[in-house]
Every structure is written in C-alpha cells, then in structure tokens.
Tab-separated table of C-alpha atoms in Angstrom:
chain	number	residue	atom	x	y	z
A	1	MET	CA	-34.437	-17.110	41.944
A	2	ASP	CA	-34.514	-14.016	44.129
A	3	SER	CA	-36.727	-11.513	42.272
A	4	ALA	CA	-34.812	-8.587	43.797
A	5	LEU	CA	-31.563	-9.886	42.328
A	6	ALA	CA	-33.246	-10.388	38.960
A	7	SER	CA	-34.600	-6.850	38.925
A	8	ASP	CA	-31.155	-5.493	39.794
A	9	GLY	CA	-29.722	-7.144	36.688
A	10	VAL	CA	-27.607	-9.767	38.481
A	11	TYR	CA	-29.497	-12.712	36.999
A	12	LEU	CA	-31.413	-13.071	33.763
A	13	ARG	CA	-35.138	-12.489	33.927
A	14	GLU	CA	-37.120	-15.707	33.723
A	15	SER	CA	-39.001	-14.280	30.736
A	16	VAL	CA	-35.860	-14.100	28.541
A	17	GLN	CA	-36.259	-16.462	25.574
A	18	SER	CA	-33.447	-15.413	23.232
A	19	ALA	CA	-29.766	-14.615	23.692
A	20	VAL	CA	-27.667	-13.031	20.950
A	21	LYS	CA	-23.864	-13.124	20.861
A	22	LEU	CA	-22.166	-9.998	19.492
A	23	LEU	CA	-18.452	-9.321	19.172
A	24	ILE	CA	-16.778	-6.017	19.966
A	25	VAL	CA	-13.533	-6.092	18.001
A	26	GLY	CA	-10.774	-3.856	16.758
A	27	HIS	CA	-7.039	-3.413	16.787
A	28	PHE	CA	-4.896	-3.126	19.898
A	29	ALA	CA	-5.842	-0.286	22.295
A	30	VAL	CA	-8.880	0.949	20.368
A	31	GLY	CA	-11.302	0.970	23.325
A	32	LYS	CA	-13.008	-2.438	23.278
A	33	THR	CA	-12.757	-3.021	27.035
A	34	THR	CA	-14.102	0.461	27.698
A	35	PHE	CA	-16.991	-0.065	25.258
A	36	VAL	CA	-18.099	-3.351	26.854
A	37	GLY	CA	-17.808	-1.863	30.341
A	38	THR	CA	-19.831	1.194	29.348
A	39	LEU	CA	-22.793	-0.850	28.089
A	40	SER	CA	-22.801	-3.891	30.361
A	41	GLU	CA	-25.589	-4.030	32.935
A	42	ILE	CA	-23.530	-6.438	35.017
A	43	ARG	CA	-19.998	-6.046	36.265
A	44	PRO	CA	-18.072	-6.977	33.114
A	45	LEU	CA	-15.667	-9.873	33.063
A	46	ARG	CA	-12.239	-8.552	32.150
A	47	THR	CA	-9.049	-10.491	31.518
A	48	GLU	CA	-6.609	-7.609	31.587
A	49	GLU	CA	-2.999	-7.992	32.598
A	50	THR	CA	-0.364	-5.354	33.264
A	51	MET	CA	1.865	-4.733	30.287
A	52	THR	CA	5.563	-5.333	30.844
A	53	GLN	CA	8.742	-4.376	29.036
A	54	ALA	CA	8.799	-7.864	27.503
A	55	GLY	CA	5.512	-7.089	25.761
A	56	ALA	CA	7.053	-4.116	24.003
A	57	LEU	CA	8.644	-6.597	21.590
A	58	VAL	CA	5.205	-7.727	20.321
A	59	ASP	CA	2.765	-4.876	21.124
A	60	ASP	CA	3.269	-1.689	19.153
A	61	LEU	CA	2.715	1.195	21.576
A	62	ALA	CA	3.504	3.920	19.056
A	63	GLY	CA	0.945	6.692	19.367
A	64	ILE	CA	-0.718	5.107	22.408
A	65	ARG	CA	-0.651	7.167	25.571
A	66	ASP	CA	-1.029	5.835	29.122
A	67	LYS	CA	-1.702	2.227	28.082
A	68	THR	CA	-0.715	0.049	31.045
A	69	THR	CA	-2.902	-3.071	30.663
A	70	THR	CA	-4.007	-5.320	27.823
A	71	THR	CA	-6.764	-7.906	27.350
A	72	VAL	CA	-5.322	-11.412	27.176
A	73	ALA	CA	-8.490	-13.467	26.607
A	74	MET	CA	-11.716	-11.486	26.301
A	75	ASP	CA	-14.096	-9.004	27.847
A	76	PHE	CA	-17.657	-10.090	28.555
A	77	GLY	CA	-20.761	-8.048	29.291
A	78	ARG	CA	-24.520	-8.408	29.157
A	79	LEU	CA	-27.252	-6.047	28.005
A	80	THR	CA	-30.938	-6.903	28.393
A	81	ILE	CA	-32.918	-5.390	25.523
A	82	SER	CA	-36.408	-6.511	26.530
A	83	ASP	CA	-38.190	-9.033	28.741
A	84	ARG	CA	-37.454	-11.624	26.059
A	85	LEU	CA	-34.083	-10.669	24.537
A	86	VAL	CA	-30.578	-10.306	25.940
A	87	LEU	CA	-27.320	-9.408	24.199
A	88	TYR	CA	-24.025	-10.972	25.224
A	89	LEU	CA	-21.078	-8.732	24.346
A	90	PHE	CA	-17.690	-10.372	23.809
A	91	GLY	CA	-14.679	-8.099	23.453
A	92	ALA	CA	-11.832	-9.815	21.594
A	93	PRO	CA	-8.135	-9.018	22.117
A	94	GLY	CA	-6.658	-6.937	19.325
A	95	GLN	CA	-3.177	-8.379	18.908
A	96	ALA	CA	-2.386	-10.817	16.079
A	97	ARG	CA	-0.964	-13.374	18.507
A	98	PHE	CA	-4.522	-13.977	19.801
A	99	ASN	CA	-5.970	-14.808	16.350
A	100	GLN	CA	-6.812	-18.419	17.258
A	101	LEU	CA	-8.758	-17.311	20.340
A	102	TRP	CA	-10.342	-14.613	18.200
A	103	GLN	CA	-11.574	-17.203	15.702
A	104	ASP	CA	-13.024	-19.291	18.530
A	105	LEU	CA	-14.937	-16.264	19.803
A	106	CYS	CA	-16.520	-15.918	16.340
A	107	LEU	CA	-18.352	-19.227	16.793
A	108	GLY	CA	-22.031	-18.513	17.322
A	109	ALA	CA	-21.656	-14.754	16.920
A	110	VAL	CA	-24.359	-13.166	14.762
A	111	GLY	CA	-22.380	-9.976	14.155
A	112	ALA	CA	-19.548	-7.712	15.226
A	113	LEU	CA	-18.937	-4.046	15.884
A	114	VAL	CA	-15.481	-3.017	14.689
A	115	LEU	CA	-14.016	-0.098	16.635
A	116	VAL	CA	-11.459	1.961	14.717
A	117	ASP	CA	-9.105	4.807	15.582
A	118	THR	CA	-8.540	7.432	12.869
A	119	SER	CA	-4.870	7.752	13.813
A	120	ARG	CA	-4.292	4.028	13.133
A	121	LEU	CA	-6.802	3.075	10.426
A	122	GLU	CA	-4.339	0.745	8.713
A	123	SER	CA	-4.457	-1.518	11.780
A	124	SER	CA	-8.156	-2.210	11.144
A	125	PHE	CA	-7.743	-4.149	7.912
A	126	GLU	CA	-6.570	-7.365	9.559
A	127	VAL	CA	-9.550	-7.291	11.931
A	128	MET	CA	-12.063	-6.840	9.112
A	129	ASP	CA	-10.309	-9.543	7.061
A	130	LEU	CA	-10.675	-11.994	9.940
A	131	LEU	CA	-14.394	-11.245	10.244
A	132	GLU	CA	-14.897	-11.729	6.517
A	133	GLN	CA	-12.991	-15.026	6.611
A	134	GLN	CA	-15.247	-16.207	9.434
A	135	GLY	CA	-18.393	-14.996	7.666
A	136	VAL	CA	-19.350	-12.608	10.493
A	137	PRO	CA	-21.224	-9.480	9.311
A	138	TYR	CA	-20.127	-6.224	10.898
A	139	ALA	CA	-20.640	-2.511	11.338
A	140	VAL	CA	-17.834	-0.019	11.972
A	141	ALA	CA	-17.683	2.643	14.686
A	142	VAL	CA	-15.017	5.357	14.789
A	143	ASN	CA	-14.056	5.672	18.453
A	144	ARG	CA	-13.329	9.366	18.881
A	145	PHE	CA	-10.282	9.674	21.117
A	146	ASP	CA	-9.157	13.031	22.466
A	147	GLY	CA	-6.522	14.468	20.165
A	148	THR	CA	-7.050	12.087	17.240
A	149	PRO	CA	-7.679	13.355	13.695
A	150	ASP	CA	-11.331	14.186	13.037
A	151	PHE	CA	-11.998	13.037	9.467
A	152	PRO	CA	-15.463	13.074	7.859
A	153	LEU	CA	-17.080	9.641	7.860
A	154	GLU	CA	-17.094	9.483	4.061
A	155	GLU	CA	-13.299	9.870	4.052
A	156	VAL	CA	-12.992	7.127	6.672
A	157	ARG	CA	-15.289	4.893	4.594
A	158	GLU	CA	-13.088	5.419	1.538
A	159	ALA	CA	-9.863	4.839	3.495
A	160	LEU	CA	-11.222	1.571	4.917
A	161	ASP	CA	-12.655	0.542	1.523
A	162	LEU	CA	-16.018	-0.306	3.108
A	163	LEU	CA	-18.968	-1.528	1.085
A	164	PRO	CA	-21.806	1.010	0.799
A	165	SER	CA	-23.994	-1.372	2.831
A	166	THR	CA	-21.579	-1.488	5.782
A	167	PRO	CA	-22.761	0.901	8.516
A	168	LEU	CA	-20.197	3.477	9.649
A	169	VAL	CA	-20.867	5.681	12.671
A	170	ASN	CA	-19.027	7.838	15.189
A	171	CYS	CA	-18.948	6.874	18.845
A	172	ASP	CA	-17.267	7.569	22.156
A	173	ALA	CA	-16.720	4.269	23.968
A	174	ARG	CA	-16.787	6.121	27.302
A	175	ASP	CA	-20.310	7.437	26.721
A	176	ARG	CA	-23.316	5.147	27.189
A	177	VAL	CA	-25.634	6.992	24.789
A	178	SER	CA	-23.013	7.156	22.051
A	179	SER	CA	-22.063	3.489	22.496
A	180	THR	CA	-25.729	2.465	22.440
A	181	LYS	CA	-26.217	4.245	19.108
A	182	ALA	CA	-23.236	2.362	17.662
A	183	LEU	CA	-24.673	-0.949	18.845
A	184	ILE	CA	-28.074	-0.043	17.369
A	185	ALA	CA	-26.388	0.582	13.995
A	186	LEU	CA	-25.011	-2.974	14.122
A	187	VAL	CA	-28.312	-4.541	15.178
A	188	ASP	CA	-30.240	-2.648	12.475
A	189	HIS	CA	-27.701	-3.867	9.914
A	190	LEU	CA	-28.114	-7.479	11.048
A	191	VAL	CA	-31.919	-7.268	10.985
A	192	ASN	CA	-31.970	-5.691	7.514
A	193	ARG	CA	-29.434	-8.201	6.209
A	194	ASP	CA	-31.461	-11.111	7.579
A	195	HIS	CA	-34.633	-9.690	6.037
A	196	GLN	CA	-32.975	-9.304	2.624
A	197	GLU	CA	-31.681	-12.886	2.734
A	198	GLN	CA	-35.208	-14.154	3.402
A	199	ILE	CA	-36.677	-12.343	0.396
C-alpha cells in the first residue's frame, strides 16, 4: 500500500484492528446526507437521485424548502478515530418505502444516531420504532435548521417520549465540530450501555 495514500485517508491504515458500523437515520429530508458528508474523511458514497413530479405522490414535501434530490439506497462515509479504530457511517433513506433496505442496513450496526427536525417531530416516531424493533440502541440529535422552532431539549425529550437514558443533543449537520459532538454522545452511550450489561 502506498503510505502517502494511507496518510491522506484514502486507504485504511495497516494498524487498524477494529471497525464499527454506525447508522445515521431520521425521517425524510432531515440532513442525514449532509451529516455523513460533513464527518467523512473520504469522499462519501451518495446514492442521491433528482426528485421528480412523480415522487410528489409518495414524498411529503410540506415544509421542506429547496429539496431537489433524495437518497435512494444509502450514504456511506468513514471516520478514523485512532490508529486502531475506524467508524463506518451508513446513512439510511428516510422514506417508509425503503423500510426493507433500512432493516438490512441495521445488520451488524452497533448503534444509530437519529436526526430530528423540531418542525416535524412526529415523523421521527416511525424511525425510532424501527430501531427498537431491530434492537439497535440509539441517541437523538436535533438538527437545527435555519428558521425551525427552537424548543428546549427537555421539551423535545418529552415530545418524543424518550427514556431518561437516551442521549439528546443539539447539532448542526453542516458543522464538523457540532456533528462530532453528536457522534460522541452516541459512542459514549454505547460504551456506557455495554459496560452496564457486563456488570
């Protein structure tokens, strides 16, 4: 392997011993593709297609501005945490018609970050239900869009009926620091959960 390519993040370092699969999920047009692209150290794989008038029959665009493309399979990115650990980020499509693909993406995933939009919180319940059915633990991040209602996190927690142990944080999927903090909240949750199960 060319060491220059490895140092530039094109290939995995030879020292990497563990890979962890994480899902980035949420309802339609909540910012999953943006989130994966913001954090990925490689050029992310995207399966976006241009939305057409025919899609208006199945994709609810109410309250969504300037949405011209949609993910039809998944987004994929990679984030190297250390010389030994790498995270693989899989963004799942948000529409109900992709539920079977969504369930397949859950295989092997150790956890998920659920992105939510305060103007469409009700759309998040199906996503969280699917994760719970698949047994995938998750944290929740409120993606702060320009012009969306700014509710306190405790009100969002109550509206989503989250367990006290479920992490809930704010984030901006366009900002690397903010997105990193959201991902850290998920990883901390998974580590603590694993530790508690071992006790």
